[in-house]
Amino acid sequence: MKTEIKIMLPFYKIIYPILFICFLAILRGTADTREIGVTLDPMMAALSVVFMADTYLIEKREQRWEIFALYALDKKRIMVYKRIVVQFVYLFLLAALGYFLFFIQNPSMTTWVNEMKMYLEYLLVVGISLILWGTMAIVIANLFKNIWCGIGIPFLIWLLFNSTFGDELLGRYNIFSYVFRDYRQGIVDWIPGKVIGLILAMLMILVFLPQTIKNRRN
């Protein structure tokens, strides 16, 4: 795992997500704590696309492909899964801590119990978004053998779902349903969309990703 951490978390990949969250917390006006999760969920999804797209293709960029290509298929899969875990944990911790940066704007708050409930909901939601969009980027990058395709195509899909059009078309079944949710207490109509997101994430991890690794020869 130390090797995967070294490969997937070079200094620049540690720094730019932190700067991204800091700028977002400073520049994005937040009047109410209920806006924090709404802001971070799609932004962390977009960040995971850029952050994780090179998970497999980094071997070619770093000129290690000849050695990597000699590994058995199972070893390749295990290495890729370890790299996904490393990146997911880093982004998830960043998302969990970055939530509190928005409090520098002194947003209005509800009760502590409700604040904790919203925070736990946010952690669940952002965890699903990170793994879905991150693995989607890896799969598409592998499929087209191009990191920029792995970033650009998911971003176009992201724009579709994270829009008024996507909300009107899919409603609570939108994978960004949490973003467009009703703020009223007790309203959880965003859950179906996130369940769909979780199912898609599992398909990416267990079906599409292994297949693209198997088919990837050069």
mmCIF file with all atom_site columns, C-alpha atoms in Angstrom:
data_model
loop_
_atom_site.group_PDB
_atom_site.id
_atom_site.type_symbol
_atom_site.label_atom_id
_atom_site.label_alt_id
_atom_site.label_comp_id
_atom_site.label_asym_id
_atom_site.label_entity_id
_atom_site.label_seq_id
_atom_site.pdbx_PDB_ins_code
_atom_site.Cartn_x
_atom_site.Cartn_y
_atom_site.Cartn_z
_atom_site.occupancy
_atom_site.B_iso_or_equiv
_atom_site.pdbx_formal_charge
_atom_site.auth_seq_id
_atom_site.auth_comp_id
_atom_site.auth_asym_id
_atom_site.auth_atom_id
_atom_site.pdbx_PDB_model_num
ATOM 1   C CA . MET A 1 1   ? 0.000   0.000   0.000   1.00 0.00 ? 1   MET A CA 1
ATOM 2   C CA . LYS A 1 2   ? 2.941   2.362   0.619   1.00 0.00 ? 2   LYS A CA 1
ATOM 3   C CA . THR A 1 3   ? 3.860   2.077   -3.044  1.00 0.00 ? 3   THR A CA 1
ATOM 4   C CA . GLU A 1 4   ? 0.336   2.991   -4.128  1.00 0.00 ? 4   GLU A CA 1
ATOM 5   C CA . ILE A 1 5   ? 0.308   5.980   -1.771  1.00 0.00 ? 5   ILE A CA 1
ATOM 6   C CA . LYS A 1 6   ? 3.603   7.193   -3.206  1.00 0.00 ? 6   LYS A CA 1
ATOM 7   C CA . ILE A 1 7   ? 2.395   6.778   -6.792  1.00 0.00 ? 7   ILE A CA 1
ATOM 8   C CA . MET A 1 8   ? -1.094  8.222   -6.392  1.00 0.00 ? 8   MET A CA 1
ATOM 9   C CA . LEU A 1 9   ? -0.411  10.996  -3.892  1.00 0.00 ? 9   LEU A CA 1
ATOM 10  C CA . PRO A 1 10  ? 2.532   13.029  -5.148  1.00 0.00 ? 10  PRO A CA 1
ATOM 11  C CA . PHE A 1 11  ? 2.890   16.485  -3.648  1.00 0.00 ? 11  PHE A CA 1
ATOM 12  C CA . TYR A 1 12  ? 0.918   18.328  -6.328  1.00 0.00 ? 12  TYR A CA 1
ATOM 13  C CA . LYS A 1 13  ? -2.043  15.923  -5.980  1.00 0.00 ? 13  LYS A CA 1
ATOM 14  C CA . ILE A 1 14  ? -2.071  16.530  -2.249  1.00 0.00 ? 14  ILE A CA 1
ATOM 15  C CA . ILE A 1 15  ? -1.990  20.306  -2.599  1.00 0.00 ? 15  ILE A CA 1
ATOM 16  C CA . TYR A 1 16  ? -4.393  21.222  -5.398  1.00 0.00 ? 16  TYR A CA 1
ATOM 17  C CA . PRO A 1 17  ? -7.489  19.559  -3.858  1.00 0.00 ? 17  PRO A CA 1
ATOM 18  C CA . ILE A 1 18  ? -6.792  21.410  -0.613  1.00 0.00 ? 18  ILE A CA 1
ATOM 19  C CA . LEU A 1 19  ? -6.515  24.715  -2.475  1.00 0.00 ? 19  LEU A CA 1
ATOM 20  C CA . PHE A 1 20  ? -9.697  23.889  -4.373  1.00 0.00 ? 20  PHE A CA 1
ATOM 21  C CA . ILE A 1 21  ? -11.671 23.366  -1.155  1.00 0.00 ? 21  ILE A CA 1
ATOM 22  C CA . CYS A 1 22  ? -10.189 26.472  0.467   1.00 0.00 ? 22  CYS A CA 1
ATOM 23  C CA . PHE A 1 23  ? -11.048 28.716  -2.486  1.00 0.00 ? 23  PHE A CA 1
ATOM 24  C CA . LEU A 1 24  ? -14.523 27.209  -2.666  1.00 0.00 ? 24  LEU A CA 1
ATOM 25  C CA . ALA A 1 25  ? -15.121 27.841  1.035   1.00 0.00 ? 25  ALA A CA 1
ATOM 26  C CA . ILE A 1 26  ? -13.963 31.446  0.708   1.00 0.00 ? 26  ILE A CA 1
ATOM 27  C CA . LEU A 1 27  ? -15.538 32.424  -2.604  1.00 0.00 ? 27  LEU A CA 1
ATOM 28  C CA . ARG A 1 28  ? -18.832 30.528  -2.461  1.00 0.00 ? 28  ARG A CA 1
ATOM 29  C CA . GLY A 1 29  ? -21.281 32.590  -0.435  1.00 0.00 ? 29  GLY A CA 1
ATOM 30  C CA . THR A 1 30  ? -22.898 30.477  2.278   1.00 0.00 ? 30  THR A CA 1
ATOM 31  C CA . ALA A 1 31  ? -25.691 32.032  4.328   1.00 0.00 ? 31  ALA A CA 1
ATOM 32  C CA . ASP A 1 32  ? -27.044 28.797  5.796   1.00 0.00 ? 32  ASP A CA 1
ATOM 33  C CA . THR A 1 33  ? -25.330 25.559  6.860   1.00 0.00 ? 33  THR A CA 1
ATOM 34  C CA . ARG A 1 34  ? -27.830 23.636  4.752   1.00 0.00 ? 34  ARG A CA 1
ATOM 35  C CA . GLU A 1 35  ? -26.088 25.046  1.682   1.00 0.00 ? 35  GLU A CA 1
ATOM 36  C CA . ILE A 1 36  ? -22.723 23.473  2.512   1.00 0.00 ? 36  ILE A CA 1
ATOM 37  C CA . GLY A 1 37  ? -23.515 19.907  1.504   1.00 0.00 ? 37  GLY A CA 1
ATOM 38  C CA . VAL A 1 38  ? -25.363 21.145  -1.576  1.00 0.00 ? 38  VAL A CA 1
ATOM 39  C CA . THR A 1 39  ? -22.232 23.006  -2.644  1.00 0.00 ? 39  THR A CA 1
ATOM 40  C CA . LEU A 1 40  ? -19.675 20.328  -1.854  1.00 0.00 ? 40  LEU A CA 1
ATOM 41  C CA . ASP A 1 41  ? -21.390 17.220  -3.224  1.00 0.00 ? 41  ASP A CA 1
ATOM 42  C CA . PRO A 1 42  ? -21.178 18.102  -6.943  1.00 0.00 ? 42  PRO A CA 1
ATOM 43  C CA . MET A 1 43  ? -17.856 19.914  -6.536  1.00 0.00 ? 43  MET A CA 1
ATOM 44  C CA . MET A 1 44  ? -16.215 16.910  -4.870  1.00 0.00 ? 44  MET A CA 1
ATOM 45  C CA . ALA A 1 45  ? -17.657 14.707  -7.607  1.00 0.00 ? 45  ALA A CA 1
ATOM 46  C CA . ALA A 1 46  ? -16.010 16.924  -10.243 1.00 0.00 ? 46  ALA A CA 1
ATOM 47  C CA . LEU A 1 47  ? -12.759 16.931  -8.274  1.00 0.00 ? 47  LEU A CA 1
ATOM 48  C CA . SER A 1 48  ? -12.741 13.121  -8.087  1.00 0.00 ? 48  SER A CA 1
ATOM 49  C CA . VAL A 1 49  ? -12.991 12.942  -11.883 1.00 0.00 ? 49  VAL A CA 1
ATOM 50  C CA . VAL A 1 50  ? -9.837  15.018  -12.348 1.00 0.00 ? 50  VAL A CA 1
ATOM 51  C CA . PHE A 1 51  ? -8.081  13.423  -9.382  1.00 0.00 ? 51  PHE A CA 1
ATOM 52  C CA . MET A 1 52  ? -8.667  9.761   -10.268 1.00 0.00 ? 52  MET A CA 1
ATOM 53  C CA . ALA A 1 53  ? -8.697  9.690   -14.074 1.00 0.00 ? 53  ALA A CA 1
ATOM 54  C CA . ASP A 1 54  ? -5.002  8.719   -14.264 1.00 0.00 ? 54  ASP A CA 1
ATOM 55  C CA . THR A 1 55  ? -5.246  5.818   -11.792 1.00 0.00 ? 55  THR A CA 1
ATOM 56  C CA . TYR A 1 56  ? -4.398  3.216   -14.428 1.00 0.00 ? 56  TYR A CA 1
ATOM 57  C CA . LEU A 1 57  ? -2.845  5.227   -17.235 1.00 0.00 ? 57  LEU A CA 1
ATOM 58  C CA . ILE A 1 58  ? -0.271  6.821   -14.940 1.00 0.00 ? 58  ILE A CA 1
ATOM 59  C CA . GLU A 1 59  ? 1.977   3.836   -15.679 1.00 0.00 ? 59  GLU A CA 1
ATOM 60  C CA . LYS A 1 60  ? 2.302   4.941   -19.295 1.00 0.00 ? 60  LYS A CA 1
ATOM 61  C CA . ARG A 1 61  ? 2.853   8.585   -18.379 1.00 0.00 ? 61  ARG A CA 1
ATOM 62  C CA . GLU A 1 62  ? 5.549   7.651   -15.864 1.00 0.00 ? 62  GLU A CA 1
ATOM 63  C CA . GLN A 1 63  ? 7.153   5.278   -18.399 1.00 0.00 ? 63  GLN A CA 1
ATOM 64  C CA . ARG A 1 64  ? 6.589   2.183   -16.292 1.00 0.00 ? 64  ARG A CA 1
ATOM 65  C CA . TRP A 1 65  ? 4.134   0.561   -18.685 1.00 0.00 ? 65  TRP A CA 1
ATOM 66  C CA . GLU A 1 66  ? 6.475   -2.145  -20.011 1.00 0.00 ? 66  GLU A CA 1
ATOM 67  C CA . ILE A 1 67  ? 6.960   -3.530  -16.508 1.00 0.00 ? 67  ILE A CA 1
ATOM 68  C CA . PHE A 1 68  ? 3.330   -3.083  -15.485 1.00 0.00 ? 68  PHE A CA 1
ATOM 69  C CA . ALA A 1 69  ? 2.127   -4.903  -18.617 1.00 0.00 ? 69  ALA A CA 1
ATOM 70  C CA . LEU A 1 70  ? 4.001   -8.026  -17.518 1.00 0.00 ? 70  LEU A CA 1
ATOM 71  C CA . TYR A 1 71  ? 1.984   -8.366  -14.311 1.00 0.00 ? 71  TYR A CA 1
ATOM 72  C CA . ALA A 1 72  ? -0.726  -10.991 -14.065 1.00 0.00 ? 72  ALA A CA 1
ATOM 73  C CA . LEU A 1 73  ? -4.272  -9.733  -14.537 1.00 0.00 ? 73  LEU A CA 1
ATOM 74  C CA . ASP A 1 74  ? -5.233  -10.339 -10.903 1.00 0.00 ? 74  ASP A CA 1
ATOM 75  C CA . LYS A 1 75  ? -2.207  -8.390  -9.695  1.00 0.00 ? 75  LYS A CA 1
ATOM 76  C CA . LYS A 1 76  ? -3.137  -5.466  -11.939 1.00 0.00 ? 76  LYS A CA 1
ATOM 77  C CA . ARG A 1 77  ? -6.673  -5.455  -10.572 1.00 0.00 ? 77  ARG A CA 1
ATOM 78  C CA . ILE A 1 78  ? -5.476  -5.532  -6.970  1.00 0.00 ? 78  ILE A CA 1
ATOM 79  C CA . MET A 1 79  ? -3.065  -2.669  -7.613  1.00 0.00 ? 79  MET A CA 1
ATOM 80  C CA . VAL A 1 80  ? -5.782  -0.563  -9.236  1.00 0.00 ? 80  VAL A CA 1
ATOM 81  C CA . TYR A 1 81  ? -8.224  -1.256  -6.394  1.00 0.00 ? 81  TYR A CA 1
ATOM 82  C CA . LYS A 1 82  ? -5.574  -0.261  -3.851  1.00 0.00 ? 82  LYS A CA 1
ATOM 83  C CA . ARG A 1 83  ? -4.983  2.976   -5.737  1.00 0.00 ? 83  ARG A CA 1
ATOM 84  C CA . ILE A 1 84  ? -8.705  3.680   -5.752  1.00 0.00 ? 84  ILE A CA 1
ATOM 85  C CA . VAL A 1 85  ? -8.846  3.137   -1.992  1.00 0.00 ? 85  VAL A CA 1
ATOM 86  C CA . VAL A 1 86  ? -5.883  5.480   -1.415  1.00 0.00 ? 86  VAL A CA 1
ATOM 87  C CA . GLN A 1 87  ? -7.421  8.265   -3.481  1.00 0.00 ? 87  GLN A CA 1
ATOM 88  C CA . PHE A 1 88  ? -10.921 7.750   -2.121  1.00 0.00 ? 88  PHE A CA 1
ATOM 89  C CA . VAL A 1 89  ? -9.746  7.912   1.494   1.00 0.00 ? 89  VAL A CA 1
ATOM 90  C CA . TYR A 1 90  ? -7.789  11.101  0.821   1.00 0.00 ? 90  TYR A CA 1
ATOM 91  C CA . LEU A 1 91  ? -10.674 12.832  -0.950  1.00 0.00 ? 91  LEU A CA 1
ATOM 92  C CA . PHE A 1 92  ? -13.209 11.635  1.615   1.00 0.00 ? 92  PHE A CA 1
ATOM 93  C CA . LEU A 1 93  ? -11.141 12.976  4.517   1.00 0.00 ? 93  LEU A CA 1
ATOM 94  C CA . LEU A 1 94  ? -10.698 16.241  2.634   1.00 0.00 ? 94  LEU A CA 1
ATOM 95  C CA . ALA A 1 95  ? -14.451 16.456  2.039   1.00 0.00 ? 95  ALA A CA 1
ATOM 96  C CA . ALA A 1 96  ? -15.174 15.666  5.689   1.00 0.00 ? 96  ALA A CA 1
ATOM 97  C CA . LEU A 1 97  ? -12.807 18.352  6.971   1.00 0.00 ? 97  LEU A CA 1
ATOM 98  C CA . GLY A 1 98  ? -13.537 20.837  4.192   1.00 0.00 ? 98  GLY A CA 1
ATOM 99  C CA . TYR A 1 99  ? -17.170 20.969  5.300   1.00 0.00 ? 99  TYR A CA 1
ATOM 100 C CA . PHE A 1 100 ? -16.136 22.942  8.366   1.00 0.00 ? 100 PHE A CA 1
ATOM 101 C CA . LEU A 1 101 ? -14.156 25.510  6.364   1.00 0.00 ? 101 LEU A CA 1
ATOM 102 C CA . PHE A 1 102 ? -17.474 26.991  5.263   1.00 0.00 ? 102 PHE A CA 1
ATOM 103 C CA . PHE A 1 103 ? -18.161 27.989  8.852   1.00 0.00 ? 103 PHE A CA 1
ATOM 104 C CA . ILE A 1 104 ? -15.660 30.851  8.438   1.00 0.00 ? 104 ILE A CA 1
ATOM 105 C CA . GLN A 1 105 ? -18.536 32.668  6.707   1.00 0.00 ? 105 GLN A CA 1
ATOM 106 C CA . ASN A 1 106 ? -20.560 32.350  9.900   1.00 0.00 ? 106 ASN A CA 1
ATOM 107 C CA . PRO A 1 107 ? -23.652 30.808  8.260   1.00 0.00 ? 107 PRO A CA 1
ATOM 108 C CA . SER A 1 108 ? -26.897 30.562  10.214  1.00 0.00 ? 108 SER A CA 1
ATOM 109 C CA . MET A 1 109 ? -27.330 27.249  12.019  1.00 0.00 ? 109 MET A CA 1
ATOM 110 C CA . THR A 1 110 ? -30.154 25.061  13.264  1.00 0.00 ? 110 THR A CA 1
ATOM 111 C CA . THR A 1 111 ? -29.966 22.869  16.383  1.00 0.00 ? 111 THR A CA 1
ATOM 112 C CA . TRP A 1 112 ? -26.815 20.853  17.052  1.00 0.00 ? 112 TRP A CA 1
ATOM 113 C CA . VAL A 1 113 ? -28.754 17.620  16.635  1.00 0.00 ? 113 VAL A CA 1
ATOM 114 C CA . ASN A 1 114 ? -29.970 18.684  13.216  1.00 0.00 ? 114 ASN A CA 1
ATOM 115 C CA . GLU A 1 115 ? -26.509 19.944  12.256  1.00 0.00 ? 115 GLU A CA 1
ATOM 116 C CA . MET A 1 116 ? -25.015 16.549  13.112  1.00 0.00 ? 116 MET A CA 1
ATOM 117 C CA . LYS A 1 117 ? -27.750 14.797  11.128  1.00 0.00 ? 117 LYS A CA 1
ATOM 118 C CA . MET A 1 118 ? -27.054 16.976  8.090   1.00 0.00 ? 118 MET A CA 1
ATOM 119 C CA . TYR A 1 119 ? -23.318 16.336  8.396   1.00 0.00 ? 119 TYR A CA 1
ATOM 120 C CA . LEU A 1 120 ? -23.746 12.556  8.543   1.00 0.00 ? 120 LEU A CA 1
ATOM 121 C CA . GLU A 1 121 ? -26.102 12.685  5.559   1.00 0.00 ? 121 GLU A CA 1
ATOM 122 C CA . TYR A 1 122 ? -23.511 14.727  3.701   1.00 0.00 ? 122 TYR A CA 1
ATOM 123 C CA . LEU A 1 123 ? -20.747 12.203  4.445   1.00 0.00 ? 123 LEU A CA 1
ATOM 124 C CA . LEU A 1 124 ? -22.891 9.389   3.065   1.00 0.00 ? 124 LEU A CA 1
ATOM 125 C CA . VAL A 1 125 ? -23.800 11.376  -0.027  1.00 0.00 ? 125 VAL A CA 1
ATOM 126 C CA . VAL A 1 126 ? -20.314 12.639  -0.823  1.00 0.00 ? 126 VAL A CA 1
ATOM 127 C CA . GLY A 1 127 ? -18.827 9.171   -0.299  1.00 0.00 ? 127 GLY A CA 1
ATOM 128 C CA . ILE A 1 128 ? -21.131 7.771   -2.973  1.00 0.00 ? 128 ILE A CA 1
ATOM 129 C CA . SER A 1 129 ? -20.354 10.659  -5.321  1.00 0.00 ? 129 SER A CA 1
ATOM 130 C CA . LEU A 1 130 ? -16.595 10.273  -4.929  1.00 0.00 ? 130 LEU A CA 1
ATOM 131 C CA . ILE A 1 131 ? -16.530 6.566   -5.703  1.00 0.00 ? 131 ILE A CA 1
ATOM 132 C CA . LEU A 1 132 ? -19.035 6.835   -8.571  1.00 0.00 ? 132 LEU A CA 1
ATOM 133 C CA . TRP A 1 133 ? -17.452 9.728   -10.446 1.00 0.00 ? 133 TRP A CA 1
ATOM 134 C CA . GLY A 1 134 ? -13.889 8.683   -9.682  1.00 0.00 ? 134 GLY A CA 1
ATOM 135 C CA . THR A 1 135 ? -14.339 5.136   -10.995 1.00 0.00 ? 135 THR A CA 1
ATOM 136 C CA . MET A 1 136 ? -16.326 6.441   -13.968 1.00 0.00 ? 136 MET A CA 1
ATOM 137 C CA . ALA A 1 137 ? -13.319 8.567   -14.924 1.00 0.00 ? 137 ALA A CA 1
ATOM 138 C CA . ILE A 1 138 ? -10.986 5.569   -14.621 1.00 0.00 ? 138 ILE A CA 1
ATOM 139 C CA . VAL A 1 139 ? -13.230 3.330   -16.727 1.00 0.00 ? 139 VAL A CA 1
ATOM 140 C CA . ILE A 1 140 ? -13.663 5.905   -19.502 1.00 0.00 ? 140 ILE A CA 1
ATOM 141 C CA . ALA A 1 141 ? -9.955  6.798   -19.512 1.00 0.00 ? 141 ALA A CA 1
ATOM 142 C CA . ASN A 1 142 ? -9.097  3.098   -19.877 1.00 0.00 ? 142 ASN A CA 1
ATOM 143 C CA . LEU A 1 143 ? -11.733 2.564   -22.545 1.00 0.00 ? 143 LEU A CA 1
ATOM 144 C CA . PHE A 1 144 ? -10.449 5.403   -24.742 1.00 0.00 ? 144 PHE A CA 1
ATOM 145 C CA . LYS A 1 145 ? -6.823  5.011   -23.627 1.00 0.00 ? 145 LYS A CA 1
ATOM 146 C CA . ASN A 1 146 ? -6.783  8.728   -22.950 1.00 0.00 ? 146 ASN A CA 1
ATOM 147 C CA . ILE A 1 147 ? -6.830  10.622  -19.649 1.00 0.00 ? 147 ILE A CA 1
ATOM 148 C CA . TRP A 1 148 ? -8.468  13.667  -21.231 1.00 0.00 ? 148 TRP A CA 1
ATOM 149 C CA . CYS A 1 149 ? -11.391 11.534  -22.388 1.00 0.00 ? 149 CYS A CA 1
ATOM 150 C CA . GLY A 1 150 ? -11.543 10.183  -18.847 1.00 0.00 ? 150 GLY A CA 1
ATOM 151 C CA . ILE A 1 151 ? -11.958 13.741  -17.602 1.00 0.00 ? 151 ILE A CA 1
ATOM 152 C CA . GLY A 1 152 ? -13.979 15.336  -20.399 1.00 0.00 ? 152 GLY A CA 1
ATOM 153 C CA . ILE A 1 153 ? -16.726 12.749  -20.916 1.00 0.00 ? 153 ILE A CA 1
ATOM 154 C CA . PRO A 1 154 ? -17.615 12.386  -17.205 1.00 0.00 ? 154 PRO A CA 1
ATOM 155 C CA . PHE A 1 155 ? -17.591 16.179  -16.925 1.00 0.00 ? 155 PHE A CA 1
ATOM 156 C CA . LEU A 1 156 ? -20.181 16.460  -19.706 1.00 0.00 ? 156 LEU A CA 1
ATOM 157 C CA . ILE A 1 157 ? -22.304 13.874  -17.889 1.00 0.00 ? 157 ILE A CA 1
ATOM 158 C CA . TRP A 1 158 ? -21.761 15.833  -14.669 1.00 0.00 ? 158 TRP A CA 1
ATOM 159 C CA . LEU A 1 159 ? -23.033 19.002  -16.350 1.00 0.00 ? 159 LEU A CA 1
ATOM 160 C CA . LEU A 1 160 ? -26.160 17.183  -17.495 1.00 0.00 ? 160 LEU A CA 1
ATOM 161 C CA . PHE A 1 161 ? -27.098 15.789  -14.094 1.00 0.00 ? 161 PHE A CA 1
ATOM 162 C CA . ASN A 1 162 ? -26.000 18.813  -12.072 1.00 0.00 ? 162 ASN A CA 1
ATOM 163 C CA . SER A 1 163 ? -28.425 21.120  -13.853 1.00 0.00 ? 163 SER A CA 1
ATOM 164 C CA . THR A 1 164 ? -32.004 22.297  -13.730 1.00 0.00 ? 164 THR A CA 1
ATOM 165 C CA . PHE A 1 165 ? -32.653 20.177  -16.816 1.00 0.00 ? 165 PHE A CA 1
ATOM 166 C CA . GLY A 1 166 ? -31.360 17.072  -15.050 1.00 0.00 ? 166 GLY A CA 1
ATOM 167 C CA . ASP A 1 167 ? -33.454 17.844  -11.998 1.00 0.00 ? 167 ASP A CA 1
ATOM 168 C CA . GLU A 1 168 ? -36.625 18.408  -14.016 1.00 0.00 ? 168 GLU A CA 1
ATOM 169 C CA . LEU A 1 169 ? -36.036 15.307  -16.129 1.00 0.00 ? 169 LEU A CA 1
ATOM 170 C CA . LEU A 1 170 ? -35.145 12.837  -13.368 1.00 0.00 ? 170 LEU A CA 1
ATOM 171 C CA . GLY A 1 171 ? -36.371 14.447  -10.155 1.00 0.00 ? 171 GLY A CA 1
ATOM 172 C CA . ARG A 1 172 ? -35.585 12.352  -7.102  1.00 0.00 ? 172 ARG A CA 1
ATOM 173 C CA . TYR A 1 173 ? -33.944 9.718   -9.342  1.00 0.00 ? 173 TYR A CA 1
ATOM 174 C CA . ASN A 1 174 ? -31.201 12.138  -10.352 1.00 0.00 ? 174 ASN A CA 1
ATOM 175 C CA . ILE A 1 175 ? -27.834 11.032  -8.946  1.00 0.00 ? 175 ILE A CA 1
ATOM 176 C CA . PHE A 1 176 ? -27.478 14.626  -7.743  1.00 0.00 ? 176 PHE A CA 1
ATOM 177 C CA . SER A 1 177 ? -30.916 14.549  -6.107  1.00 0.00 ? 177 SER A CA 1
ATOM 178 C CA . TYR A 1 178 ? -29.311 15.651  -2.829  1.00 0.00 ? 178 TYR A CA 1
ATOM 179 C CA . VAL A 1 179 ? -28.325 18.944  -4.437  1.00 0.00 ? 179 VAL A CA 1
ATOM 180 C CA . PHE A 1 180 ? -31.894 19.709  -5.452  1.00 0.00 ? 180 PHE A CA 1
ATOM 181 C CA . ARG A 1 181 ? -33.494 18.304  -2.291  1.00 0.00 ? 181 ARG A CA 1
ATOM 182 C CA . ASP A 1 182 ? -36.161 20.015  -0.202  1.00 0.00 ? 182 ASP A CA 1
ATOM 183 C CA . TYR A 1 183 ? -34.505 21.694  2.758   1.00 0.00 ? 183 TYR A CA 1
ATOM 184 C CA . ARG A 1 184 ? -37.418 21.017  5.077   1.00 0.00 ? 184 ARG A CA 1
ATOM 185 C CA . GLN A 1 185 ? -36.616 18.768  8.023   1.00 0.00 ? 185 GLN A CA 1
ATOM 186 C CA . GLY A 1 186 ? -37.482 15.136  7.578   1.00 0.00 ? 186 GLY A CA 1
ATOM 187 C CA . ILE A 1 187 ? -37.620 15.294  3.782   1.00 0.00 ? 187 ILE A CA 1
ATOM 188 C CA . VAL A 1 188 ? -35.476 12.488  2.359   1.00 0.00 ? 188 VAL A CA 1
ATOM 189 C CA . ASP A 1 189 ? -36.772 12.324  -1.207  1.00 0.00 ? 189 ASP A CA 1
ATOM 190 C CA . TRP A 1 190 ? -33.161 12.532  -2.416  1.00 0.00 ? 190 TRP A CA 1
ATOM 191 C CA . ILE A 1 191 ? -32.456 8.944   -1.316  1.00 0.00 ? 191 ILE A CA 1
ATOM 192 C CA . PRO A 1 192 ? -33.586 7.147   -4.536  1.00 0.00 ? 192 PRO A CA 1
ATOM 193 C CA . GLY A 1 193 ? -31.118 9.143   -6.613  1.00 0.00 ? 193 GLY A CA 1
ATOM 194 C CA . LYS A 1 194 ? -28.243 8.292   -4.309  1.00 0.00 ? 194 LYS A CA 1
ATOM 195 C CA . VAL A 1 195 ? -29.237 4.619   -4.215  1.00 0.00 ? 195 VAL A CA 1
ATOM 196 C CA . ILE A 1 196 ? -29.017 4.644   -8.008  1.00 0.00 ? 196 ILE A CA 1
ATOM 197 C CA . GLY A 1 197 ? -25.636 6.350   -7.691  1.00 0.00 ? 197 GLY A CA 1
ATOM 198 C CA . LEU A 1 198 ? -24.446 3.624   -5.314  1.00 0.00 ? 198 LEU A CA 1
ATOM 199 C CA . ILE A 1 199 ? -25.621 0.876   -7.673  1.00 0.00 ? 199 ILE A CA 1
ATOM 200 C CA . LEU A 1 200 ? -23.828 2.535   -10.581 1.00 0.00 ? 200 LEU A CA 1
ATOM 201 C CA . ALA A 1 201 ? -20.676 2.859   -8.465  1.00 0.00 ? 201 ALA A CA 1
ATOM 202 C CA . MET A 1 202 ? -20.765 -0.858  -7.656  1.00 0.00 ? 202 MET A CA 1
ATOM 203 C CA . LEU A 1 203 ? -21.192 -1.668  -11.349 1.00 0.00 ? 203 LEU A CA 1
ATOM 204 C CA . MET A 1 204 ? -18.190 0.518   -12.157 1.00 0.00 ? 204 MET A CA 1
ATOM 205 C CA . ILE A 1 205 ? -16.046 -1.211  -9.539  1.00 0.00 ? 205 ILE A CA 1
ATOM 206 C CA . LEU A 1 206 ? -17.162 -4.817  -9.948  1.00 0.00 ? 206 LEU A CA 1
ATOM 207 C CA . VAL A 1 207 ? -18.051 -5.049  -13.650 1.00 0.00 ? 207 VAL A CA 1
ATOM 208 C CA . PHE A 1 208 ? -16.840 -2.268  -15.934 1.00 0.00 ? 208 PHE A CA 1
ATOM 209 C CA . LEU A 1 209 ? -13.460 -1.547  -14.341 1.00 0.00 ? 209 LEU A CA 1
ATOM 210 C CA . PRO A 1 210 ? -12.271 -5.193  -14.266 1.00 0.00 ? 210 PRO A CA 1
ATOM 211 C CA . GLN A 1 211 ? -13.384 -5.575  -17.880 1.00 0.00 ? 211 GLN A CA 1
ATOM 212 C CA . THR A 1 212 ? -11.466 -2.521  -19.075 1.00 0.00 ? 212 THR A CA 1
ATOM 213 C CA . ILE A 1 213 ? -8.367  -3.731  -17.221 1.00 0.00 ? 213 ILE A CA 1
ATOM 214 C CA . LYS A 1 214 ? -8.734  -7.141  -18.865 1.00 0.00 ? 214 LYS A CA 1
ATOM 215 C CA . ASN A 1 215 ? -9.105  -5.605  -22.318 1.00 0.00 ? 215 ASN A CA 1
ATOM 216 C CA . ARG A 1 216 ? -6.291  -3.080  -21.835 1.00 0.00 ? 216 ARG A CA 1
ATOM 217 C CA . ARG A 1 217 ? -3.209  -4.407  -23.608 1.00 0.00 ? 217 ARG A CA 1
ATOM 218 C CA . ASN A 1 218 ? -1.267  -1.261  -24.439 1.00 0.00 ? 218 ASN A CA 1
#
